[in-house]
GROMACS .gro file of C-alpha atoms in nm:
model
  167
    1MET     CA    1  -2.720  -6.840   4.309
    2SER     CA    2  -2.907  -7.129   4.365
    3SER     CA    3  -2.961  -7.321   4.670
    4LEU     CA    4  -2.785  -7.633   4.773
    5THR     CA    5  -2.991  -7.954   4.862
    6LEU     CA    6  -2.838  -8.192   5.074
    7PRO     CA    7  -2.829  -8.581   5.028
    8ASP     CA    8  -3.053  -8.768   5.286
    9LEU     CA    9  -2.985  -8.923   5.674
   10ILE     CA   10  -2.836  -9.211   5.700
   11LEU     CA   11  -3.101  -9.358   5.936
   12LEU     CA   12  -3.023  -9.605   6.229
   13ILE     CA   13  -3.373  -9.780   6.192
   14HIS     CA   14  -3.261  -9.842   5.832
   15HIS     CA   15  -3.040 -10.064   6.002
   16SER     CA   16  -3.277 -10.274   6.233
   17SER     CA   17  -3.114 -10.016   6.469
   18ASN     CA   18  -2.794 -10.214   6.489
   19TRP     CA   19  -2.544 -10.002   6.617
   20ASP     CA   20  -2.241 -10.197   6.430
   21ASP     CA   21  -2.415 -10.227   6.119
   22PHE     CA   22  -2.511  -9.895   6.107
   23VAL     CA   23  -2.173  -9.757   6.196
   24ASP     CA   24  -2.034  -9.976   5.945
   25ALA     CA   25  -2.330  -9.766   5.637
   26VAL     CA   26  -2.171  -9.436   5.784
   27TYR     CA   27  -1.803  -9.543   5.759
   28LYS     CA   28  -1.895  -9.651   5.432
   29SER     CA   29  -2.023  -9.316   5.361
   30PHE     CA   30  -1.733  -9.163   5.465
   31VAL     CA   31  -1.496  -9.375   5.319
   32GLN     CA   32  -1.677  -9.282   4.950
   33ASP     CA   33  -1.659  -8.863   4.996
   34PHE     CA   34  -1.342  -8.857   5.225
   35ILE     CA   35  -1.081  -9.124   5.139
   36GLU     CA   36  -1.210  -9.264   4.774
   37SER     CA   37  -1.295  -8.950   4.610
   38ARG     CA   38  -1.158  -8.614   4.823
   39PRO     CA   39  -1.359  -8.333   4.830
   40ILE     CA   40  -1.247  -8.029   4.671
   41TYR     CA   41  -1.292  -7.706   4.843
   42ASN     CA   42  -1.217  -7.428   4.629
   43GLY     CA   43  -1.056  -7.589   4.393
   44ASN     CA   44  -0.785  -7.737   4.654
   45LYS     CA   45  -0.835  -8.140   4.699
   46LEU     CA   46  -0.859  -8.181   5.091
   47GLY     CA   47  -0.609  -8.441   5.283
   48LEU     CA   48  -0.753  -8.630   5.557
   49LYS     CA   49  -0.605  -8.621   5.944
   50LYS     CA   50  -0.647  -9.038   5.853
   51TYR     CA   51  -0.402  -9.130   6.217
   52PRO     CA   52  -0.470  -9.223   6.546
   53LEU     CA   53  -0.717  -9.472   6.332
   54ILE     CA   54  -0.945  -9.623   6.635
   55GLU     CA   55  -1.144  -9.948   6.525
   56GLY     CA   56  -0.903  -9.886   6.182
   57LYS     CA   57  -1.124  -9.623   6.084
   58ALA     CA   58  -0.963  -9.259   6.041
   59ALA     CA   59  -0.925  -9.000   6.367
   60THR     CA   60  -1.150  -8.735   6.107
   61PHE     CA   61  -1.454  -9.002   6.067
   62TRP     CA   62  -1.439  -9.040   6.452
   63HIS     CA   63  -1.448  -8.664   6.504
   64MET     CA   64  -1.747  -8.590   6.250
   65THR     CA   65  -1.915  -8.898   6.444
   66THR     CA   66  -1.853  -8.811   6.783
   67SER     CA   67  -1.929  -8.537   7.083
   68GLY     CA   68  -1.833  -8.428   7.413
   69LYS     CA   69  -1.553  -8.234   7.557
   70VAL     CA   70  -1.311  -8.513   7.599
   71PRO     CA   71  -0.992  -8.693   7.457
   72GLU     CA   72  -1.108  -8.811   7.159
   73LEU     CA   73  -1.046  -9.171   7.256
   74GLN     CA   74  -1.332  -9.113   7.521
   75ARG     CA   75  -1.574  -8.942   7.318
   76ASN     CA   76  -1.897  -9.081   7.259
   77LEU     CA   77  -2.048  -9.172   6.903
   78ASP     CA   78  -2.361  -8.940   6.834
   79GLU     CA   79  -2.627  -9.045   6.629
   80SER     CA   80  -2.735  -8.685   6.457
   81ARG     CA   81  -2.344  -8.695   6.388
   82CYS     CA   82  -2.332  -9.006   6.228
   83GLU     CA   83  -2.669  -8.933   6.020
   84ARG     CA   84  -2.545  -8.633   5.854
   85ILE     CA   85  -2.229  -8.847   5.752
   86LYS     CA   86  -2.287  -8.750   5.388
   87TRP     CA   87  -2.367  -8.392   5.439
   88PRO     CA   88  -2.020  -8.268   5.487
   89LYS     CA   89  -1.948  -8.332   5.103
   90PRO     CA   90  -2.168  -8.156   4.905
   91ILE     CA   91  -2.138  -7.805   5.171
   92ILE     CA   92  -1.753  -7.839   5.103
   93GLU     CA   93  -1.744  -7.904   4.734
   94ASN     CA   94  -2.055  -7.615   4.689
   95SER     CA   95  -1.986  -7.354   4.940
   96SER     CA   96  -1.918  -7.088   4.722
   97ASN     CA   97  -2.167  -7.097   4.415
   98VAL     CA   98  -2.490  -7.182   4.712
   99ASN     CA   99  -2.655  -6.901   4.895
  100ASN     CA  100  -2.748  -7.133   5.170
  101VAL     CA  101  -2.411  -7.193   5.300
  102LYS     CA  102  -2.192  -6.840   5.520
  103MET     CA  103  -1.825  -6.878   5.496
  104TRP     CA  104  -1.636  -6.749   5.781
  105GLU     CA  105  -1.262  -6.796   5.851
  106ASN     CA  106  -1.172  -6.794   6.246
  107GLN     CA  107  -0.871  -6.896   6.490
  108ARG     CA  108  -0.841  -7.133   6.750
  109ASN     CA  109  -0.548  -7.183   7.029
  110THR     CA  110  -0.523  -7.512   7.084
  111LYS     CA  111  -0.243  -7.743   7.232
  112LYS     CA  112  -0.010  -7.717   6.872
  113GLY     CA  113  -0.051  -7.352   6.909
  114ILE     CA  114  -0.277  -7.121   6.674
  115GLN     CA  115  -0.525  -7.328   6.413
  116TYR     CA  116  -0.679  -7.112   6.138
  117ARG     CA  117  -0.982  -7.257   6.070
  118ILE     CA  118  -1.228  -7.209   5.757
  119CYS     CA  119  -1.608  -7.221   5.877
  120LEU     CA  120  -1.923  -7.388   5.644
  121CYS     CA  121  -2.268  -7.315   5.793
  122PHE     CA  122  -2.547  -7.488   5.585
  123GLY     CA  123  -2.874  -7.319   5.615
  124ASP     CA  124  -2.986  -7.131   5.914
  125TRP     CA  125  -2.772  -7.186   6.127
  126GLU     CA  126  -2.816  -7.587   6.139
  127TYR     CA  127  -2.486  -7.781   6.033
  128LEU     CA  128  -2.140  -7.650   6.028
  129VAL     CA  129  -1.864  -7.819   5.863
  130VAL     CA  130  -1.505  -7.694   5.964
  131LEU     CA  131  -1.161  -7.723   5.766
  132ASN     CA  132  -0.895  -7.668   5.872
  133LYS     CA  133  -0.600  -7.411   5.725
  134ARG     CA  134  -0.270  -7.537   5.713
  135LYS     CA  135   0.114  -7.441   5.596
  136ASN     CA  136  -0.003  -7.604   5.214
  137TYR     CA  137  -0.260  -7.811   5.271
  138ILE     CA  138  -0.614  -7.801   5.409
  139LEU     CA  139  -0.810  -8.045   5.619
  140PRO     CA  140  -1.118  -8.173   5.711
  141TRP     CA  141  -1.216  -8.138   6.135
  142THR     CA  142  -1.538  -8.134   6.194
  143ALA     CA  143  -1.889  -8.112   6.129
  144TYR     CA  144  -2.230  -8.129   6.314
  145PRO     CA  145  -2.557  -7.984   6.346
  146ILE     CA  146  -2.623  -7.645   6.564
  147VAL     CA  147  -2.892  -7.806   6.852
  148TYR     CA  148  -2.731  -7.533   7.087
  149LYS     CA  149  -2.894  -7.197   7.082
  150HIS     CA  150  -2.581  -6.990   7.241
  151ASP     CA  151  -2.320  -7.143   6.988
  152LYS     CA  152  -2.567  -7.029   6.707
  153LYS     CA  153  -2.528  -6.708   6.843
  154LYS     CA  154  -2.187  -6.748   6.899
  155LEU     CA  155  -2.122  -6.858   6.534
  156GLN     CA  156  -2.293  -6.551   6.402
  157LYS     CA  157  -2.098  -6.305   6.644
  158GLU     CA  158  -1.787  -6.493   6.476
  159TYR     CA  159  -1.984  -6.451   6.147
  160SER     CA  160  -2.102  -6.102   6.148
  161ASN     CA  161  -1.686  -5.973   6.300
  162PHE     CA  162  -1.564  -6.192   6.027
  163MET     CA  163  -1.769  -6.029   5.786
  164LYS     CA  164  -1.720  -5.666   5.855
  165PHE     CA  165  -1.388  -5.706   5.730
  166ASN     CA  166  -1.380  -5.941   5.474
  167PRO     CA  167  -1.744  -5.806   5.290
   0.00000   0.00000   0.00000
């Protein structure tokens, strides 16, 4: 198996450190990768959680580019998430045929009940893409760099437990 190489980062400095221009460039990339040509995961074209629209941009965009353990509308833009907006699509589309993406499934208890998720982790526990499995379709849910050691350990444990029962 080969290794996946990811696209270059979209950097704020390349947009004269202007946040509005930077966010516009990041959203343009998101539109190209998730609206104009939807990613395909294991032969299934992904849907998209569009609503609630915030500033005219899809909900999934905000979930991939903001951070914080607060309600969606109160989360803050995260520069490192924004910079990597071109990474989720190639990870999703190549996850089954490269050796540097780990895949496992998990469950999360949410306000809407149990949610079934597909986790795709790039590299040495560097970046995580989460897909949400629905009854008849799959949604890209979030994606983010894994920066904290305790988060890496938690994900490694989830992966190990999944692999014990799904070799």
